[in-house]
XYZ file of C-alpha atoms in Angstrom:
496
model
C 0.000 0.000 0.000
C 1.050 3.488 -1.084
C 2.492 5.678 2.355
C 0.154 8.457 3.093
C 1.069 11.998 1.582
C 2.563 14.049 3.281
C 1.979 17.861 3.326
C 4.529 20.403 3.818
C 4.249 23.723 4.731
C 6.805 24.859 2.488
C 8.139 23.991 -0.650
C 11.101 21.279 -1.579
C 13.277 24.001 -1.159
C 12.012 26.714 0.856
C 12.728 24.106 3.280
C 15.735 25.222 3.755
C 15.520 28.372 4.343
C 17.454 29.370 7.580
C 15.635 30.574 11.411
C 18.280 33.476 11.239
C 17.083 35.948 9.230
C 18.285 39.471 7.974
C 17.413 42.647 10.419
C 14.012 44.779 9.273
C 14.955 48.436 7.423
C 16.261 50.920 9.632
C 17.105 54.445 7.930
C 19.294 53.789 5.312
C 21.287 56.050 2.440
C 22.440 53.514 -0.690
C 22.966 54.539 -4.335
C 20.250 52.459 -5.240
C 16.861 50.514 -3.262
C 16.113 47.162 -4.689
C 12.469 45.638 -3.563
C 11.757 42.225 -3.818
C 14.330 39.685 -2.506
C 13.972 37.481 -5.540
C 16.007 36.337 -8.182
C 15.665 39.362 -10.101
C 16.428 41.766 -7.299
C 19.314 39.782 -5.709
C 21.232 39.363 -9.393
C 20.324 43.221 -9.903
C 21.731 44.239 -6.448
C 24.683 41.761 -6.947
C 25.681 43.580 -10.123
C 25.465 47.167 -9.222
C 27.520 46.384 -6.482
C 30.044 44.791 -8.476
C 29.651 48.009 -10.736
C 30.659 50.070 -7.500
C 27.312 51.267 -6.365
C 25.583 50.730 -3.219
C 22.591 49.032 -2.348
C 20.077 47.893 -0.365
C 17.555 44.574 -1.135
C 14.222 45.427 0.597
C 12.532 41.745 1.415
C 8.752 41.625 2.261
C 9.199 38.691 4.061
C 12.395 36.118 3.651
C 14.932 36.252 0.632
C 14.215 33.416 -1.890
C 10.970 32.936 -0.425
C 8.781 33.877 -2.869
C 8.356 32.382 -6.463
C 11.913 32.515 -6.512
C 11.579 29.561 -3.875
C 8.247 28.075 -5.088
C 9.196 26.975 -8.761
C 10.570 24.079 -10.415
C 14.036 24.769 -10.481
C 14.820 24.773 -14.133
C 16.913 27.529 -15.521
C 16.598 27.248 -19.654
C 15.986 29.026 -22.671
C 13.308 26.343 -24.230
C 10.514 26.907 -22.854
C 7.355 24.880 -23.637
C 5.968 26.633 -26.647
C 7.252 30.078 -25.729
C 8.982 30.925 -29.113
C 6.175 29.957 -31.188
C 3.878 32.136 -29.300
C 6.333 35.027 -29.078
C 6.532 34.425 -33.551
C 2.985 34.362 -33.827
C 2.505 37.651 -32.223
C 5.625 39.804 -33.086
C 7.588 37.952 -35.349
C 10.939 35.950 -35.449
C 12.766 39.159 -34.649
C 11.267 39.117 -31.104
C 11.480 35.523 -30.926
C 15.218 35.752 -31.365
C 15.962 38.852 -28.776
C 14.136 36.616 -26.726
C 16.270 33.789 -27.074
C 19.431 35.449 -26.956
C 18.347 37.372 -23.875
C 17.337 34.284 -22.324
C 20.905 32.425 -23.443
C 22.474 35.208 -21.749
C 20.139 34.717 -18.532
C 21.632 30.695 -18.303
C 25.400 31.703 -18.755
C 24.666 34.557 -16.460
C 23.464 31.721 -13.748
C 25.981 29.439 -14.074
C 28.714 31.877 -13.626
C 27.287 33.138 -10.731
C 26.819 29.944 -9.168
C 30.354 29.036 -9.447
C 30.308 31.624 -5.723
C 27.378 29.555 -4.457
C 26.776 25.813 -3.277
C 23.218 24.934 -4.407
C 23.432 21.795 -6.397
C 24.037 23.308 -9.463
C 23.922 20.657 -12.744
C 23.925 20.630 -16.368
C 20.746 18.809 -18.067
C 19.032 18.989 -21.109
C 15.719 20.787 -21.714
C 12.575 19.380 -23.499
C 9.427 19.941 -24.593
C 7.989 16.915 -25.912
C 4.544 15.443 -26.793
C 2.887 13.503 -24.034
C -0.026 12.622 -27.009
C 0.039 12.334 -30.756
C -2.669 15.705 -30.506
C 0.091 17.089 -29.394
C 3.347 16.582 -31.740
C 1.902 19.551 -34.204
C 2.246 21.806 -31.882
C 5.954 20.383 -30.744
C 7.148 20.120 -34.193
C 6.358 24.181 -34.771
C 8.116 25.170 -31.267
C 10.842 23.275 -33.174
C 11.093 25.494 -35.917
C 10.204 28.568 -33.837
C 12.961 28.008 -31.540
C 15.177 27.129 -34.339
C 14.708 30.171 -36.178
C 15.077 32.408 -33.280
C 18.751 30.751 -32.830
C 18.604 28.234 -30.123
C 20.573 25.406 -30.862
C 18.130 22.806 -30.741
C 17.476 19.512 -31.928
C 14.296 17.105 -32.712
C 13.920 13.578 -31.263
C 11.547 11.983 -29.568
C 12.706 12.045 -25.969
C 15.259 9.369 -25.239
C 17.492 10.889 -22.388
C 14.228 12.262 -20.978
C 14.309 9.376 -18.382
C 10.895 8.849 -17.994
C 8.496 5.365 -18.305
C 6.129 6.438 -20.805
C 5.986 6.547 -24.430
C 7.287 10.102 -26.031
C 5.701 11.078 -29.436
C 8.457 13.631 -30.185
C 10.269 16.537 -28.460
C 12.827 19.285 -28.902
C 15.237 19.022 -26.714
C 18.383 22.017 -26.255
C 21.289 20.962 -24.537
C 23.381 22.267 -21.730
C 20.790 23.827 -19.344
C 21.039 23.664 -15.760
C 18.919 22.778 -12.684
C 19.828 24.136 -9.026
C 18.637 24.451 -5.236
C 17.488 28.212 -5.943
C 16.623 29.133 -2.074
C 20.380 28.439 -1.603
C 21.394 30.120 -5.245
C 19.432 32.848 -4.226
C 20.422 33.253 -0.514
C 23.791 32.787 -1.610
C 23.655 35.795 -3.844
C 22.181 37.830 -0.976
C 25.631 37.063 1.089
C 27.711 38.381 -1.949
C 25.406 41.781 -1.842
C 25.723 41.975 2.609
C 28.049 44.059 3.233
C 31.075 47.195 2.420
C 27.632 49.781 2.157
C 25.480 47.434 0.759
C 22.781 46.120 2.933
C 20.098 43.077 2.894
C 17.017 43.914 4.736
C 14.109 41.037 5.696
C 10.719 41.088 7.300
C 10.312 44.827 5.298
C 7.665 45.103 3.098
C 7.500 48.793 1.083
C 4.422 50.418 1.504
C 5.195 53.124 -0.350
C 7.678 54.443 -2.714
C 8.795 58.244 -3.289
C 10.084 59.264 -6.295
C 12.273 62.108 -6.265
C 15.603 63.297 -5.977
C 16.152 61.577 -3.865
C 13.585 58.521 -3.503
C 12.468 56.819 -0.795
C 11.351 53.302 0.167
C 9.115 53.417 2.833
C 8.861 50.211 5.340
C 6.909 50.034 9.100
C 10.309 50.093 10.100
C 12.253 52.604 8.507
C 12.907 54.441 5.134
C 15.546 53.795 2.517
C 16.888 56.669 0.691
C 18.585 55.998 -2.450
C 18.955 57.552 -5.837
C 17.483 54.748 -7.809
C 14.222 52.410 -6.578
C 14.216 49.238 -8.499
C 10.737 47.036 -8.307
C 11.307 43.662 -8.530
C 8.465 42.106 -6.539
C 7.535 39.635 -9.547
C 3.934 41.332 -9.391
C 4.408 45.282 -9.324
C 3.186 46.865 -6.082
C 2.863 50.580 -6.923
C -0.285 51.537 -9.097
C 1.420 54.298 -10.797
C 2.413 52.345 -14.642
C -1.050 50.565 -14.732
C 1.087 47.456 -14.535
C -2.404 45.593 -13.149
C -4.040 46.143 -16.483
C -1.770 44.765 -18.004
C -0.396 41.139 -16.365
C -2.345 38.238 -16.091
C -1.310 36.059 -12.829
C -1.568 32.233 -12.868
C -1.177 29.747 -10.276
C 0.834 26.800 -10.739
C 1.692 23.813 -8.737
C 4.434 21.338 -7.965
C 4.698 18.129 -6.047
C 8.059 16.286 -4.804
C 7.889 12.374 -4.549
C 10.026 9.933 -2.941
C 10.279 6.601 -5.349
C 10.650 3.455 -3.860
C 12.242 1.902 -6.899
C 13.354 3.257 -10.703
C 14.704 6.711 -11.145
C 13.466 10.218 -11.869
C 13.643 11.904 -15.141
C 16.897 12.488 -16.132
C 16.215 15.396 -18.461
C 14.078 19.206 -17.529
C 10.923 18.733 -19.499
C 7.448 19.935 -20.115
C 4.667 18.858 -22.585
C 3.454 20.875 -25.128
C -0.022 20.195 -24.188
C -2.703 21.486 -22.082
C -2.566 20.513 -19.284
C 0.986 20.358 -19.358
C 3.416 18.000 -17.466
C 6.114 19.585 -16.340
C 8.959 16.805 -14.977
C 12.537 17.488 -13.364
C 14.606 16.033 -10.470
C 16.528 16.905 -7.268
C 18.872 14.250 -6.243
C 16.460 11.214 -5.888
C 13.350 13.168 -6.270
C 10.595 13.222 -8.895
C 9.133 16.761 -9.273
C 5.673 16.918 -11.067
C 4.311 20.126 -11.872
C 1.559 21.835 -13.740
C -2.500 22.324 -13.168
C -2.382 26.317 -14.158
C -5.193 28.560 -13.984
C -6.060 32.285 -13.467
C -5.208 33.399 -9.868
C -8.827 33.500 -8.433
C -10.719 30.812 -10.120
C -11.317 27.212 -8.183
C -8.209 25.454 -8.586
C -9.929 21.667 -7.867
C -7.755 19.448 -6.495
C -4.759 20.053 -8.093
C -2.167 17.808 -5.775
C -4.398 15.076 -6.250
C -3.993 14.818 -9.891
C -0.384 15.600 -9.987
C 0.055 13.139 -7.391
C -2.089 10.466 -9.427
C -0.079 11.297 -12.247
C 3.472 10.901 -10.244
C 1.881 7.467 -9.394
C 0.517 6.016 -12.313
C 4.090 6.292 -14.401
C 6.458 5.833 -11.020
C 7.137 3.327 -8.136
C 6.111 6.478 -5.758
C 6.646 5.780 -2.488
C 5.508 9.027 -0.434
C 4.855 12.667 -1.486
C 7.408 14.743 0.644
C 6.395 18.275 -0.667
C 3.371 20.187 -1.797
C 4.154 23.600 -3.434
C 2.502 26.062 -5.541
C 3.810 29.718 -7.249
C 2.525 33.113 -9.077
C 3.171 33.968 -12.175
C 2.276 37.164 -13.832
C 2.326 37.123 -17.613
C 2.304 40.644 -19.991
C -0.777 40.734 -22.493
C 1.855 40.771 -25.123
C 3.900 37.634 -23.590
C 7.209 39.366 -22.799
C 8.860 40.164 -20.071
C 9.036 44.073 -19.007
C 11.795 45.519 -17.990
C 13.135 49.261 -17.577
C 11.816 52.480 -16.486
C 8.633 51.937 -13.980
C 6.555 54.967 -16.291
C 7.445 56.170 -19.450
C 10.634 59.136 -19.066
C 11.530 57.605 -15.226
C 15.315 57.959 -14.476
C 15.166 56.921 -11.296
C 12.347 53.957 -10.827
C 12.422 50.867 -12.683
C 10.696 47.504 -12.812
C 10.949 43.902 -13.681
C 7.965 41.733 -13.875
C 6.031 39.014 -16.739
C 8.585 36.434 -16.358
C 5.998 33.800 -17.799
C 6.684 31.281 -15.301
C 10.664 31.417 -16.237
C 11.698 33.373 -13.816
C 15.454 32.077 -13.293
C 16.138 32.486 -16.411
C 13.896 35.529 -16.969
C 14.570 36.858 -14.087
C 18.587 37.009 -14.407
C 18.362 38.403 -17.511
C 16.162 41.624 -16.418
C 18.713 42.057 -13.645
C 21.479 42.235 -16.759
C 19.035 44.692 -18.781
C 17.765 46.704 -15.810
C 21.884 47.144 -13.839
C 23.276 48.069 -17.934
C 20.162 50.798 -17.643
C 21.416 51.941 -14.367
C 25.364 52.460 -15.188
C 24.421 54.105 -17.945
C 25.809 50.687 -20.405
C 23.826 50.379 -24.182
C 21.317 47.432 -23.700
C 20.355 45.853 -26.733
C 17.260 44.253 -25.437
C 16.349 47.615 -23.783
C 13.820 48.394 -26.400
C 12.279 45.126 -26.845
C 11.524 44.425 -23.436
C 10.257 47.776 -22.920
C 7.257 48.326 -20.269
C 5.447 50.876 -22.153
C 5.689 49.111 -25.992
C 2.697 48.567 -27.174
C 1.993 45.695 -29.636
C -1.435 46.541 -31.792
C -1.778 42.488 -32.796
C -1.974 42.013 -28.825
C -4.498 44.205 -28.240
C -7.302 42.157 -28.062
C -5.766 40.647 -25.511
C -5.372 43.420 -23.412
C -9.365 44.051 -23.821
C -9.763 40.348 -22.682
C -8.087 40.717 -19.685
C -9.749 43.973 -18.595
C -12.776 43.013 -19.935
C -12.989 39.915 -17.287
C -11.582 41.960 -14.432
C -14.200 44.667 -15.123
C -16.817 41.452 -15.090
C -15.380 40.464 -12.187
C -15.786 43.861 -10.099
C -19.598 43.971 -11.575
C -20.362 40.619 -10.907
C -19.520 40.824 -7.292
C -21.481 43.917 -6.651
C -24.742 42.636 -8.646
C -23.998 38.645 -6.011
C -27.404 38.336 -3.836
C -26.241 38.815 0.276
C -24.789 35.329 1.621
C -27.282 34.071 4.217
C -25.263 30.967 5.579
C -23.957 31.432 9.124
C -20.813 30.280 11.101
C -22.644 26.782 11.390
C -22.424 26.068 7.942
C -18.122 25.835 7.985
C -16.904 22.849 8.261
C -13.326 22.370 9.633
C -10.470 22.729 7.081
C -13.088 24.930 4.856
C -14.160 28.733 4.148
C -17.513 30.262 3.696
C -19.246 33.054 2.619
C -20.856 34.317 5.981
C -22.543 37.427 5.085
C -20.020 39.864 4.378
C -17.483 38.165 5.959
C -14.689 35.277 4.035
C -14.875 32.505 6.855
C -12.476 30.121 7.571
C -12.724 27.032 10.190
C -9.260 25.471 11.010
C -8.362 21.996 12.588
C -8.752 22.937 15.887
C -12.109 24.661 15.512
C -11.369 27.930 15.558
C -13.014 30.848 13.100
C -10.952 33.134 11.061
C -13.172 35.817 9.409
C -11.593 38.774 7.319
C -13.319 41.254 4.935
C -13.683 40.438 1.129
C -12.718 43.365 -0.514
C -9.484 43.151 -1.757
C -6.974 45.812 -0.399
C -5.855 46.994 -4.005
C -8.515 48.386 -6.149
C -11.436 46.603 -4.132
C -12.756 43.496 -5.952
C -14.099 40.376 -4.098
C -11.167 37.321 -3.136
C -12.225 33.703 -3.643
C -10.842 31.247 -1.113
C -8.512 28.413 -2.798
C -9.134 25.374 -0.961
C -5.788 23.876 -2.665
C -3.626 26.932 -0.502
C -6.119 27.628 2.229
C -5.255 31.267 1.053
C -7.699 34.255 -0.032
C -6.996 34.736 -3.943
C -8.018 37.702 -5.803
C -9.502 37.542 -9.483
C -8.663 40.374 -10.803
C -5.180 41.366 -10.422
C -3.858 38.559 -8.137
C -3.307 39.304 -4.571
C -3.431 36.351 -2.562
C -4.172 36.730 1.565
C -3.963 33.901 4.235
C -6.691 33.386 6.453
C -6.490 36.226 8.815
C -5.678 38.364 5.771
C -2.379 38.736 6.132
C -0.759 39.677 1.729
C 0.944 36.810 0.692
C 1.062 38.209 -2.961
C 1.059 41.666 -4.635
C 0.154 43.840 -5.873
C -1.801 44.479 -2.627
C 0.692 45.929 0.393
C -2.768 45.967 3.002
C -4.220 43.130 5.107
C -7.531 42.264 4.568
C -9.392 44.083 7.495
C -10.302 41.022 9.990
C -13.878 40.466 11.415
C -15.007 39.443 14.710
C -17.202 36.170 15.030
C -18.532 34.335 17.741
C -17.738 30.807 17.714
């Protein structure tokens, strides 16, 4: 009989991160404030100190923590059936910036692991056809990714490693896979230090832009001459960045195998829903399950854990994890100034669920912007392009927020009461999100979202209160676990 699963509070490698922690923000002068203690903001940080500057890394909570700590560890330029999307939409031009940019993003990682101890390997990347349905769409990633430049090749998944039939893949050689809590952490001790400061347990609540700016924390403000936003989701209004991301929730599972190995190779079908398979040591690491931040997710770890076991000798499922990913309406990345003529505020954000990869490349783009060094990808990866064939897009996405925000003020008064939540489930209780834990107690918070007001939806897969419109996500006593919001959720007395 099959162990019983186990649930972890924190991801396969959030695991590790450390009890000591970085001190909150006290006043602080730097050359330049980064926010977000990601992989994006510790690689910026990292650079423009090597450049000479100093800097500060403003962390909302722990460093690596985030998505940077929730994600499946692949660092690679092929990625699913990015490049035919990206050539369908702007053309093999963008396709091939994008490649190169992302190239540069992998050889940027492994050189700056060479500092750091976190597991760092070469592997091959695939994205292969779980079905026959879906080798057509395989076959033109192929010649997408070929004629943006990657150095790819077509076969049909034999150093994959895993125990079911393949009916074709691309695979591109030479990619890597890493522990990226410890890649990232590690980072952070390179930027500690000689001016340069790491600050935890400091989320911005506000950001000044001026000459100079200012970060501003519950703690303490940091002055600097440039403000970098790397938060994955952008947390200041100003740069309508919310119109224009859609978040997505993904999610991961770690198994222990009793006998046979895990896949050799970092790959991901071409399909939807997609499989996405990789490794850590003896591990097998299933992801995949997407959908729009806000909408029922089902029962997500069930079906990548029935999936883990129907091709694998599983023995017990160590880790449950899940991540955010915002993606731009135009399916780049942005990077560069936060609103159109800034000098001194910039952002990185729309990472498409490649954020190590993604990530380390905006923190190339955004530190060449900030010494003054020629970018090539500057333009391309613009925030404030604007692509006329994605336009429609950007109507889509407004159009359901703007459904969203109607639809919750037109939903008939909830008339349940407290009786009606079970334990381990939320309710609707009047105007009230409801949640009953294990031991019985209530934990009620308002449903109006702290950022431009629509109605959260509880996520039974999380236990977390997820917004639909522009993504925030809130535990149960409201409490932001996501941006854009920087509020709680105001909390609501109930009687048990």
């Amino acid at each position: 009989m099959p162990r019983e699963t186990v649930t972890a509070a924190h991801s396969l490698w959030t695991a590790d991160l450390p009890d000591n922690a970085y001190p909150a923000v006290r006043d602080t002068r730097v050359d330049v404030a980064v926010v977000g203690g990601g992989i994006a903001g510790v690689t910026t940080a990292l650079r423009l100190k090597r450049a000479g500057l100093t800097v500060a890394v403003v962390e909302a909570d722990r460093v690596g923590g985030g998505v940077s700590g929730n994600n499946t560890a692949k660092v690679t330029a092929l990625q699913s059936t990015v490049y035919s999307t990206i050539t369908d939409k702007h053309g093999t031009g963008a396709a091939a910036d994008y490649a190169t940019a992302s190239l540069a993003g992998v050889a940027e990682v492994a050189a700056l692991a060479g500092s750091v101890d976190c597991d760092l390997r070469r592997a091959p990347a695939y994205t292969y056809a779980f079905g026959p349905d879906e080798l057509p769409a395989v076959e033109h990633e192929g010649l997408a990714a070929a004629r943006a430049g990657l150095p790819v090749d077509r076969d049909r998944g034999e150093g994959m490693g895993v125990p079911f039939e393949v009916y074709g893949a691309v695979r591109l050689d030479d990619q890597l896979a890493l522990h990226p809590v410890r890649y990232v952490r590690g980072l952070a001790a390179l930027v500690d230090g000689d001016g340069s400061h790491v600050f935890e347990h400091s989320r911005a609540t506000h950001v000044s832009e001026g000459s100079p700016c200012r970060v501003h924390t519950a703690t303490g403000d940091v002055t600097a001459d440039r403000v970098v936003i790397a938060t994955h989701y952008p947390i200041l209004d100003r740069g309508v960045y919310f119109a224009r991301l859609e978040p997505t929730r993904s999610y991961c599972v770690a198994v222990g195998l009793r006998s046979g190995a895990p896949p050799t190779g970092l790959a991901i079908s071409a399909g939807s829903p997609s499989w996405s398979l990789s490794a850590y040591r003896d591990q097998l690491i299933v992801c995949g399950q997407g959908h729009p931040t806000g909408d029922r997710p089902g029962e997500p770890y069930a079906v990548l854990e029935a999936f883990a076991r129907e091709h694998w000798d599983v023995e017990e499922v160590t880790h449950r994890w899940s991540a955010q990913d915002p993606s731009a309406y135009d399916q780049l990345p942005m990077v560069g100034p936060y609103t159109p003529g800034s000098t001194r505020l910039f952002v990185a954000t729309g990472f498409m669920k490649w954020g190590l990869s993604g990530g380390t490349f905006a923190a190339m783009l955004l530190s060449d912007l900030i010494t003054g060094v020629d970018n090539p990808w500057a333009a391309r990866f613009s925030p404030h392009r604007f692509s006329l064939k994605s336009a429609p897009k950007l109507l889509e996405l407004n159009g359901r927020t703007a459904a969203s925000m109607v639809g919750d003020r037109l939903r008939p008064p909830d008339t349940r009461d407290l009786a009606d939540v079970p334990r381990g489930q939320a309710r609707v209780v009047g105007k009230s999100g409801v949640y009953r834990d294990e031991d019985d107690t209530l934990h009620a918070v308002s449903l109006r979202c702290t950022h431009l007001g629509c109605l959260v939806r509880f996520n039974d897969a999380e236990r977390s209160w997820d917004c639909p419109c522009h993504g925030s996500r809130f535990d149960v006593d409201g409490n932001v676990l996501e941006g854009p919001a920087t509020k709680p959720l105001t909390r609501h007395d109930v009687d048990c």
